[in-house]
Amino acid sequence: MTPILTLALLSIVLCLLTMPVALALGVSSLVVMLAWPGPPLLLAAQKILNGMDSFSLLAIPFFLLAAQLMNAADITQRIIAVLNAGLGRFRGGLAHVTVGANMFLAGISGSSVADAAATGSVMIPAMKREGYPGGFAAALTAAAAVCGPIIPPSIPLVIYGVVAKVSILKLFAAGYVPGVLLGLGLFAYVAWAARRRGFPMAEAPGMAEIARRVRHGSLALLMPVLLVVGIVGGIFTVTELGAVLVVYALAVGFLAYRTLGLRQVPRLVGDVALESANVMFVVGVSSLVAYLVVFHQIPTALMQFLGETTDSRIVVLLLFNLVLLVAGMFLDSTPATIILVPIFLPLARKYGIDPTHLGLVMVFNLMVGLVTPPVALNLYITARIAAVPIWRALVEMVPLFVLLLAILAFVTFAPEAMLWLPRVLGL
Amino acid sequence: MTPAGNGVLARASVYLRPVCDWAACLTRASLVGLVGLIVAVVALQVVRRYFFNAALVWPEEAARICFIWMSFLGVPLLLRRHELLSVDILGEILPACARRWLQRLMLLAAAPFFLVMTRQGIAMMGVVEGQVIPALGLPSALVYLAVPVGSLLALLFTIERLLAEPEAVSAP
């Protein structure tokens, strides 16, 4: 117990002292390996490299690259234009558009923070111009971006699938249910808030204008559909699916929209390589930490302790939620997933919790952390775009927290409501 | 407090800059090449499998090796650009000067990690000596070589950042 406690405390302290997460975890691991008898240092290099060596993880740069290429084609603007044509006429139209845009972008990119920045930079200023309170705009965008990694593609679900050895496509299919449910919940909340607070609506554009916008946006809107087809078809692995999306995005950028130039591509590709390397470094070092956690028999000790305390699946699930919510408030989802999976998975097996179900519980919890202080990345970004103090966004966040927690409870206690989808699809 | 006041260190910093710029440029170019290779190889695999129904074994191995190299070469560049994933709450509160010294201290504290990785990466190459990657027929040590190469580059950029003013290090 002591070595792992030391590892945890030391890495938290180093992280708070602004050391990069991967290095804080790496340095702490080495300290523990030197201070307590255990595996030789040689294993440090081996575990880090082995943690990164997976064909499925290659989906990460592919999803990032596809999203970047589509971004160069201004997809956020195009999607927003189409949605505005349909939703703008309702009361609180722009807020509805924000939710819809996040759901669609969620089907293109795999990262919540990127979605919050992309939709926020367009929608928040637009909402403020029409008189929406800045805090409301910031909170809504941050919460809607939680859809990002729940609706596939999802980088956190890829990482969970690799570590827990669960079919990633199955996780993806299961993710559609809570993702869409969250979107619908947000639509309902916006409708309610819009009526109560008298948010503005826009005039509906003419048919010709709608047709023009749909034509402009159709190829961007088609990408999430292509992904659904790829998942349902069941003929691609997740990595191959990523490669198909990259080729589609290249075709759209070069041939259809002609927004991509050959000269831009190396810069885009270089940025994607760095972004993936950033995730992969954390993946590798976290794998070393996970190895040490298992080596020092934390899962066995926990299993023994829990086995003597409770035999209720509900209690165990509640415990998972509690640990994950706290972890999500402080930790990035990548290290949290990799370190906690080897602890949670044996427990889940013992208490009859489906590993696919556990994956969605974990990812949803950790994504709620993106809008929960103190490390509420999404909220910091959107509050900065809205130019409002963070507390004002937090106040507006309160009802949205209730919604997020309600859906979290649904994800946790109604696994059948999600798992039927992959089963029907034969995944 | 700048190290520029110290003659020897300042001169070292001046000589180190072009070396680091050159290394960063080369690394960045390799990253682009590696990702290009990964995309091409996996796309080839998709085409082979679904249109010719004849999957190959080597593309998957090649893609995985390129990906590992991409990750280990990316880390030093991210370190140089202050872009490694971090929790920067304290950094936003502290005054610029204190923050700079804190960052130096953290760089110094993290350097042993890269030293150990260099040494143990080379040791791993020794362990897998004689083994080959099945389909490609290349030595397995080639994969592990990424660890010391990336770590040495990271050490080089650590030294550069310790000597220079943080603002002076430009993104490549």
XYZ file of C-alpha atoms in Angstrom, chain A:
427
model
C 0.000 0.000 0.000
C 2.703 2.532 1.015
C 4.581 2.522 -2.318
C 1.422 3.262 -4.313
C 0.293 5.914 -1.856
C 3.721 7.538 -2.202
C 3.451 7.315 -5.984
C 0.013 8.958 -5.953
C 0.942 11.765 -3.578
C 4.285 12.496 -5.239
C 2.762 12.676 -8.705
C -0.054 14.945 -7.506
C 2.465 17.302 -5.878
C 4.686 17.356 -8.980
C 1.651 17.946 -11.225
C 0.527 20.880 -9.083
C 4.068 22.277 -9.271
C 3.426 22.474 -13.062
C 5.436 19.406 -14.063
C 3.835 17.832 -17.154
C 1.510 14.951 -16.200
C 3.459 12.205 -17.978
C 6.766 13.316 -16.430
C 5.244 13.630 -12.952
C 3.927 10.067 -13.210
C 7.222 8.840 -14.685
C 9.463 10.436 -12.062
C 7.210 9.187 -9.240
C 7.223 5.669 -10.671
C 11.018 5.633 -10.830
C 11.267 6.893 -7.242
C 8.966 4.078 -6.084
C 10.877 1.492 -8.129
C 14.153 2.593 -6.533
C 12.867 2.980 -2.970
C 10.972 -0.304 -2.628
C 12.071 -3.776 -3.673
C 10.314 -4.718 -6.881
C 10.764 -4.808 -10.639
C 14.138 -3.631 -12.028
C 14.377 -0.271 -13.800
C 14.737 -2.126 -17.098
C 11.024 -2.845 -16.877
C 10.250 0.885 -16.830
C 11.379 1.266 -20.430
C 9.687 -1.970 -21.449
C 6.300 -1.228 -19.837
C 6.152 2.300 -21.253
C 6.884 1.061 -24.758
C 4.543 -1.926 -24.487
C 1.720 0.329 -23.304
C 2.022 2.306 -26.532
C 2.380 -0.700 -28.815
C -1.166 -1.347 -30.026
C -2.686 -1.231 -33.480
C -5.973 0.090 -32.069
C -4.273 3.148 -30.558
C -3.379 4.154 -34.110
C -7.015 5.210 -34.392
C -6.087 8.260 -32.270
C -3.936 10.089 -34.854
C -6.422 9.092 -37.565
C -9.410 10.577 -35.761
C -7.391 13.695 -34.901
C -6.191 14.052 -38.487
C -9.673 13.585 -39.977
C -11.046 16.255 -37.621
C -8.169 18.653 -38.452
C -8.632 18.194 -42.185
C -12.361 18.810 -41.879
C -11.636 21.873 -39.734
C -9.528 23.324 -42.521
C -12.698 23.058 -44.618
C -14.557 25.192 -42.065
C -16.945 22.428 -41.077
C -17.986 24.054 -37.814
C -19.339 27.057 -39.731
C -21.047 24.869 -42.305
C -22.735 22.658 -39.721
C -23.876 25.700 -37.753
C -25.334 27.295 -40.901
C -27.408 24.197 -41.665
C -28.614 23.795 -38.089
C -29.474 27.484 -37.874
C -31.682 27.119 -40.939
C -33.652 24.445 -39.125
C -33.509 25.417 -35.445
C -33.061 29.200 -35.524
C -36.787 29.882 -35.743
C -37.491 28.393 -32.306
C -37.274 30.380 -29.080
C -33.661 30.158 -27.870
C -32.686 29.174 -31.413
C -28.968 29.850 -31.107
C -28.766 27.800 -27.908
C -30.458 24.912 -29.700
C -27.958 25.289 -32.538
C -25.077 25.136 -30.024
C -26.323 21.810 -28.687
C -26.921 20.385 -32.174
C -23.542 21.555 -33.471
C -21.790 19.871 -30.566
C -23.615 16.626 -31.249
C -22.616 16.676 -34.908
C -19.032 17.685 -34.189
C -18.947 14.881 -31.623
C -19.492 12.564 -34.571
C -16.394 13.941 -36.313
C -13.829 14.649 -33.622
C -13.042 12.484 -30.632
C -12.150 15.147 -28.104
C -14.418 17.209 -25.869
C -12.051 20.116 -25.266
C -11.508 20.604 -29.010
C -15.283 20.618 -29.594
C -15.849 23.164 -26.835
C -13.253 25.468 -28.397
C -14.543 24.975 -31.960
C -18.262 25.563 -31.343
C -17.625 28.048 -28.553
C -15.558 30.400 -30.672
C -18.438 30.734 -33.154
C -21.572 30.308 -31.054
C -20.717 32.149 -27.830
C -20.041 35.536 -29.472
C -23.152 35.035 -31.638
C -25.282 34.275 -28.578
C -23.889 37.257 -26.694
C -24.693 39.540 -29.637
C -28.315 38.435 -29.430
C -28.457 39.168 -25.719
C -27.937 35.758 -24.124
C -26.094 36.038 -20.786
C -22.400 35.186 -21.280
C -22.419 32.767 -18.349
C -25.302 30.809 -19.868
C -23.587 30.614 -23.268
C -20.327 29.435 -21.667
C -21.964 26.819 -19.424
C -24.187 25.448 -22.185
C -21.298 25.081 -24.656
C -19.086 23.403 -22.050
C -21.821 20.934 -21.110
C -22.810 20.227 -24.717
C -19.169 19.435 -25.528
C -19.365 16.555 -23.049
C -21.178 14.776 -25.915
C -17.856 14.805 -27.820
C -16.251 11.660 -26.413
C -19.566 9.910 -25.638
C -20.853 10.031 -29.215
C -18.283 8.176 -31.379
C -15.552 8.552 -32.473
C -14.099 8.845 -28.998
C -10.446 8.885 -27.992
C -11.214 8.045 -24.328
C -13.260 5.020 -25.426
C -10.397 3.867 -27.699
C -8.020 4.047 -24.738
C -10.448 2.203 -22.454
C -11.010 -0.475 -25.081
C -7.270 -1.040 -25.489
C -6.535 -1.258 -21.756
C -9.609 -3.308 -20.823
C -9.357 -5.470 -23.984
C -12.971 -4.747 -24.930
C -14.192 -4.347 -28.520
C -13.887 -0.632 -29.298
C -16.633 -0.731 -31.914
C -18.952 -2.252 -29.327
C -18.111 0.609 -26.956
C -18.741 3.073 -29.780
C -22.161 1.602 -30.554
C -23.130 1.643 -26.870
C -21.995 5.268 -26.635
C -24.641 6.513 -29.052
C -27.430 5.946 -26.499
C -26.180 8.136 -23.620
C -24.661 10.623 -26.094
C -27.923 11.219 -27.910
C -29.817 11.179 -24.610
C -27.544 13.927 -23.264
C -28.174 15.934 -26.443
C -31.957 15.538 -26.097
C -31.772 16.484 -22.416
C -29.872 19.657 -23.337
C -32.448 20.519 -26.031
C -35.216 20.137 -23.429
C -33.323 22.294 -20.932
C -32.739 25.004 -23.556
C -36.430 24.999 -24.520
C -37.396 25.396 -20.869
C -34.822 28.111 -20.114
C -35.627 29.962 -23.335
C -39.318 30.235 -22.487
C -38.666 31.234 -18.882
C -35.992 33.814 -19.675
C -37.372 35.023 -22.972
C -34.435 34.184 -25.232
C -34.710 35.528 -28.789
C -35.591 33.591 -31.931
C -34.711 34.291 -35.537
C -36.826 34.493 -38.634
C -36.901 31.285 -40.648
C -34.862 31.597 -43.867
C -36.480 30.941 -47.271
C -36.420 27.530 -48.933
C -33.731 28.600 -51.423
C -31.452 29.706 -48.592
C -32.038 26.467 -46.695
C -31.229 24.436 -49.810
C -28.042 26.443 -50.358
C -26.867 25.896 -46.776
C -27.640 22.187 -46.872
C -25.701 21.857 -50.130
C -22.717 23.628 -48.579
C -22.814 21.576 -45.413
C -23.857 18.193 -46.739
C -20.392 16.651 -47.013
C -19.547 17.694 -43.457
C -22.869 16.382 -42.175
C -22.309 13.132 -44.044
C -19.160 12.266 -42.105
C -20.893 11.199 -38.855
C -23.276 9.149 -41.016
C -20.320 7.489 -42.730
C -18.976 6.621 -39.299
C -22.286 5.093 -38.222
C -22.329 3.002 -41.391
C -18.757 1.904 -40.737
C -19.557 0.843 -37.182
C -22.829 -0.864 -38.107
C -21.287 -2.557 -41.120
C -18.853 -4.280 -38.809
C -16.310 -4.871 -41.570
C -13.650 -2.410 -40.426
C -11.462 -2.385 -37.345
C -11.480 0.905 -35.471
C -8.089 1.873 -36.931
C -9.188 1.125 -40.481
C -12.338 3.144 -39.845
C -10.083 6.052 -38.828
C -8.063 5.666 -42.031
C -11.264 5.671 -44.111
C -12.357 8.910 -42.407
C -8.952 10.488 -43.151
C -9.249 9.559 -46.827
C -12.819 10.938 -46.877
C -11.674 14.192 -45.250
C -8.797 14.474 -47.761
C -11.239 13.958 -50.642
C -13.620 16.580 -49.231
C -10.829 19.096 -48.605
C -8.986 18.649 -51.903
C -11.712 17.744 -54.392
C -15.126 18.870 -53.150
C -14.623 22.015 -51.059
C -11.131 22.787 -52.431
C -10.238 24.380 -49.120
C -7.045 22.370 -48.685
C -3.783 23.226 -50.386
C -0.877 20.802 -50.645
C 1.235 23.316 -48.763
C -1.005 23.217 -45.653
C -0.881 19.460 -45.282
C 2.615 19.050 -43.735
C 1.804 21.624 -41.036
C -1.520 19.933 -40.233
C 0.100 16.495 -40.173
C 2.936 17.722 -37.947
C 0.466 19.217 -35.463
C -1.538 15.999 -35.388
C 1.659 14.001 -34.792
C 2.538 16.203 -31.811
C -0.997 16.064 -30.442
C -1.007 12.254 -30.665
C 2.485 12.020 -29.165
C 1.217 14.063 -26.230
C -1.572 11.545 -25.590
C 0.698 8.557 -26.266
C 3.377 9.698 -23.802
C 0.722 9.798 -21.077
C -0.587 6.398 -22.256
C 2.897 4.860 -22.044
C 3.848 6.220 -18.631
C 0.391 5.471 -17.214
C 0.863 1.861 -18.313
C 3.986 1.731 -16.164
C 2.003 3.128 -13.213
C -0.776 0.594 -13.842
C 1.839 -2.177 -13.824
C 3.208 -0.974 -10.477
C -0.309 -0.739 -9.031
C -0.902 -4.386 -9.936
C 2.595 -5.417 -8.812
C 1.922 -3.971 -5.356
C -1.347 -5.932 -5.287
C -3.712 -3.005 -4.900
C -6.534 -4.707 -6.886
C -6.314 -7.869 -4.760
C -6.309 -5.897 -1.514
C -9.292 -3.840 -2.638
C -11.158 -6.916 -3.793
C -10.604 -8.574 -0.438
C -11.691 -5.476 1.451
C -14.830 -4.981 -0.635
C -15.660 -8.674 -0.552
C -15.799 -8.505 3.229
C -17.800 -5.288 3.205
C -20.516 -5.682 0.596
C -21.953 -8.022 -1.999
C -24.179 -5.437 -3.645
C -23.493 -4.481 -7.247
C -25.207 -1.135 -6.639
C -22.795 -0.240 -3.844
C -19.796 -1.132 -5.997
C -21.135 0.931 -8.906
C -21.752 3.885 -6.596
C -18.209 3.534 -5.301
C -16.846 3.504 -8.868
C -18.814 6.667 -9.615
C -17.523 8.419 -6.538
C -13.875 7.553 -7.221
C -14.218 8.456 -10.908
C -15.949 11.781 -10.282
C -13.203 12.817 -7.877
C -10.489 11.514 -10.227
C -12.113 13.376 -13.129
C -12.075 16.628 -11.176
C -8.282 16.515 -10.917
C -6.917 14.110 -13.509
C -6.976 14.036 -17.280
C -9.100 11.151 -18.566
C -6.159 9.272 -20.157
C -4.077 8.541 -17.019
C -7.247 8.067 -14.939
C -8.542 5.410 -17.345
C -5.273 3.525 -17.712
C -4.495 3.464 -13.994
C -8.023 2.708 -12.754
C -8.988 -0.003 -15.279
C -6.726 -2.703 -13.787
C -8.191 -1.862 -10.362
C -11.847 -1.707 -11.432
C -12.027 -4.467 -14.024
C -11.489 -7.460 -11.684
C -14.034 -5.957 -9.287
C -16.503 -5.446 -12.133
C -16.067 -9.057 -13.189
C -16.625 -10.288 -9.653
C -19.811 -8.257 -9.211
C -21.187 -9.096 -12.649
C -20.723 -5.691 -14.287
C -20.315 -5.839 -18.076
C -16.907 -4.418 -19.180
C -18.561 -2.417 -21.976
C -20.904 -0.917 -19.394
C -17.946 -0.119 -17.126
C -16.220 1.666 -20.026
C -19.132 4.035 -20.551
C -19.496 4.644 -16.821
C -15.792 5.527 -16.637
C -15.691 7.786 -19.670
C -18.935 9.605 -18.779
C -17.712 10.253 -15.232
C -14.328 11.500 -16.391
C -15.971 13.785 -18.958
C -18.179 15.313 -16.263
C -14.830 16.236 -14.696
C -14.229 18.538 -17.680
C -16.984 20.844 -16.425
C -16.346 20.392 -12.682
C -13.912 22.660 -10.828
C -11.071 22.885 -9.949
C -9.753 21.534 -13.295
C -12.812 22.264 -15.459
C -10.999 22.532 -18.800
C -14.137 22.954 -20.937
C -15.552 25.621 -18.664
C -12.278 27.577 -18.557
C -12.165 27.646 -22.337
C -15.785 28.690 -22.865
C -15.738 31.251 -20.032
C -12.642 32.788 -21.584
C -14.331 32.970 -24.990
C -17.426 34.513 -23.388
C -15.215 36.929 -21.415
C -17.115 36.230 -18.185
C -15.637 35.339 -14.782
C -15.602 31.614 -14.161
C -18.065 31.833 -11.239
C -20.744 33.237 -13.493
C -20.429 30.232 -15.803
C -20.451 27.984 -12.715
C -23.741 29.429 -11.470
C -25.307 28.738 -14.870
C -23.744 25.299 -14.772
C -25.776 24.166 -11.718
C -28.941 22.984 -13.545
C -26.741 21.411 -16.218
C -24.897 19.462 -13.512
C -28.234 18.060 -12.402
C -28.897 16.954 -15.982
C -25.418 15.435 -16.349
C -25.762 13.564 -13.071
C -29.210 12.287 -14.048
C -27.804 10.844 -17.273
C -24.825 9.497 -15.364
C -27.243 7.686 -13.043
C -28.979 6.295 -16.121
C -25.667 5.118 -17.608
C -24.693 3.550 -14.294
C -27.907 1.779 -13.334
C -29.612 1.011 -16.650
C -26.876 -0.795 -18.606
C -29.456 -2.701 -20.666
C -30.693 0.586 -22.142
C -27.239 1.039 -23.765
C -26.055 -2.481 -24.382
C -28.987 -3.517 -26.562
C -27.634 -1.417 -29.422
C -24.292 -3.230 -29.906
C -26.106 -6.527 -29.368
C -28.701 -5.815 -32.046
C -25.876 -4.779 -34.391
C -24.125 -8.063 -33.680
C -20.942 -6.400 -32.375
